[in-house]
Amino acid sequence: MRFTIACPHCSARGIARAMEKKSETEWEIDFQCDDVTCGHTYRTKLEMYPPEVPIPKRERRSTQAFEFDL
């Protein structure tokens, strides 16, 4: 999936080029304008709302073989 946001200078498509995770619920994304005559680069902030920390993953349980009485 590709993130795109309109360029604030020329309104052309801006494509996400880099993403940096700042915390469990916050990222900074660097965009670059797709119009070569503009070429503007800009940074955006993506934040989950409400800012709750996701539920941590549980460790995988070991599987046990089924026992059948034949």
PDB file of C-alpha atoms in Angstrom:
ATOM      1  CA  MET A   1       0.000   0.000   0.000  1.00  0.00           C
ATOM      2  CA  ARG A   2       1.292   3.464  -0.870  1.00  0.00           C
ATOM      3  CA  PHE A   3       0.427   6.551   1.178  1.00  0.00           C
ATOM      4  CA  THR A   4      -0.279   9.666  -0.890  1.00  0.00           C
ATOM      5  CA  ILE A   5      -1.222  13.200   0.154  1.00  0.00           C
ATOM      6  CA  ALA A   6      -1.611  16.250  -2.076  1.00  0.00           C
ATOM      7  CA  CYS A   7       1.458  18.503  -2.188  1.00  0.00           C
ATOM      8  CA  PRO A   8       0.830  21.730  -0.241  1.00  0.00           C
ATOM      9  CA  HIS A   9       2.682  23.744  -2.935  1.00  0.00           C
ATOM     10  CA  CYS A  10       1.278  22.528  -6.247  1.00  0.00           C
ATOM     11  CA  SER A  11      -1.507  20.055  -5.271  1.00  0.00           C
ATOM     12  CA  ALA A  12       0.126  17.217  -7.234  1.00  0.00           C
ATOM     13  CA  ARG A  13       0.383  13.772  -5.666  1.00  0.00           C
ATOM     14  CA  GLY A  14       2.887  13.468  -2.819  1.00  0.00           C
ATOM     15  CA  ILE A  15       4.241   9.963  -2.238  1.00  0.00           C
ATOM     16  CA  ALA A  16       5.390   8.624   1.142  1.00  0.00           C
ATOM     17  CA  ARG A  17       9.107   7.867   0.994  1.00  0.00           C
ATOM     18  CA  ALA A  18      10.054   7.129   4.617  1.00  0.00           C
ATOM     19  CA  MET A  19       8.278   6.361   7.875  1.00  0.00           C
ATOM     20  CA  GLU A  20       9.713   6.650  11.390  1.00  0.00           C
ATOM     21  CA  LYS A  21       7.981   5.208  14.430  1.00  0.00           C
ATOM     22  CA  LYS A  22       8.105   7.687  17.328  1.00  0.00           C
ATOM     23  CA  SER A  23       6.019   5.712  19.841  1.00  0.00           C
ATOM     24  CA  GLU A  24       3.489   2.878  19.947  1.00  0.00           C
ATOM     25  CA  THR A  25       0.790   5.224  18.628  1.00  0.00           C
ATOM     26  CA  GLU A  26       2.714   7.868  16.643  1.00  0.00           C
ATOM     27  CA  TRP A  27       4.673   7.958  13.348  1.00  0.00           C
ATOM     28  CA  GLU A  28       6.358  10.622  11.199  1.00  0.00           C
ATOM     29  CA  ILE A  29       6.052  10.160   7.429  1.00  0.00           C
ATOM     30  CA  ASP A  30       8.219  11.953   4.845  1.00  0.00           C
ATOM     31  CA  PHE A  31       6.544  12.749   1.509  1.00  0.00           C
ATOM     32  CA  GLN A  32       7.949  13.862  -1.828  1.00  0.00           C
ATOM     33  CA  CYS A  33       5.975  15.620  -4.559  1.00  0.00           C
ATOM     34  CA  ASP A  34       5.553  13.481  -7.681  1.00  0.00           C
ATOM     35  CA  ASP A  35       5.759  16.552  -9.959  1.00  0.00           C
ATOM     36  CA  VAL A  36       9.436  16.849 -10.974  1.00  0.00           C
ATOM     37  CA  THR A  37       9.186  20.621 -11.521  1.00  0.00           C
ATOM     38  CA  CYS A  38       8.025  21.074  -7.901  1.00  0.00           C
ATOM     39  CA  GLY A  39       9.890  18.297  -6.045  1.00  0.00           C
ATOM     40  CA  HIS A  40       8.791  19.620  -2.640  1.00  0.00           C
ATOM     41  CA  THR A  41       9.442  17.352   0.361  1.00  0.00           C
ATOM     42  CA  TYR A  42       7.423  17.566   3.557  1.00  0.00           C
ATOM     43  CA  ARG A  43       6.887  15.677   6.802  1.00  0.00           C
ATOM     44  CA  THR A  44       3.563  14.661   8.312  1.00  0.00           C
ATOM     45  CA  LYS A  45       2.576  13.161  11.636  1.00  0.00           C
ATOM     46  CA  LEU A  46       0.275  10.159  11.974  1.00  0.00           C
ATOM     47  CA  GLU A  47      -1.221   9.545  15.387  1.00  0.00           C
ATOM     48  CA  MET A  48      -3.702   6.921  16.563  1.00  0.00           C
ATOM     49  CA  TYR A  49      -6.758   8.309  18.302  1.00  0.00           C
ATOM     50  CA  PRO A  50      -7.588   7.672  21.079  1.00  0.00           C
ATOM     51  CA  PRO A  51      -3.918   7.265  22.011  1.00  0.00           C
ATOM     52  CA  GLU A  52      -4.244   3.897  23.704  1.00  0.00           C
ATOM     53  CA  VAL A  53      -1.388   1.457  23.601  1.00  0.00           C
ATOM     54  CA  PRO A  54      -2.387  -1.643  21.619  1.00  0.00           C
ATOM     55  CA  ILE A  55      -2.960  -4.874  23.511  1.00  0.00           C
ATOM     56  CA  PRO A  56       0.375  -6.725  23.696  1.00  0.00           C
ATOM     57  CA  LYS A  57       0.618 -10.007  21.829  1.00  0.00           C
ATOM     58  CA  ARG A  58       0.487 -13.148  23.910  1.00  0.00           C
ATOM     59  CA  GLU A  59       3.150 -15.781  23.698  1.00  0.00           C
ATOM     60  CA  ARG A  60       2.175 -18.739  21.570  1.00  0.00           C
ATOM     61  CA  ARG A  61       1.111 -21.756  23.578  1.00  0.00           C
ATOM     62  CA  SER A  62       2.762 -25.062  22.890  1.00  0.00           C
ATOM     63  CA  THR A  63       0.457 -27.487  21.134  1.00  0.00           C
ATOM     64  CA  GLN A  64      -0.326 -30.849  22.606  1.00  0.00           C
ATOM     65  CA  ALA A  65      -1.065 -33.918  20.573  1.00  0.00           C
ATOM     66  CA  PHE A  66      -4.639 -35.139  20.751  1.00  0.00           C
ATOM     67  CA  GLU A  67      -5.104 -38.453  22.479  1.00  0.00           C
ATOM     68  CA  PHE A  68      -7.772 -40.738  21.087  1.00  0.00           C
ATOM     69  CA  ASP A  69      -8.952 -44.019  22.595  1.00  0.00           C
ATOM     70  CA  LEU A  70      -9.261 -46.490  19.749  1.00  0.00           C
TER      71      LEU A  70
END
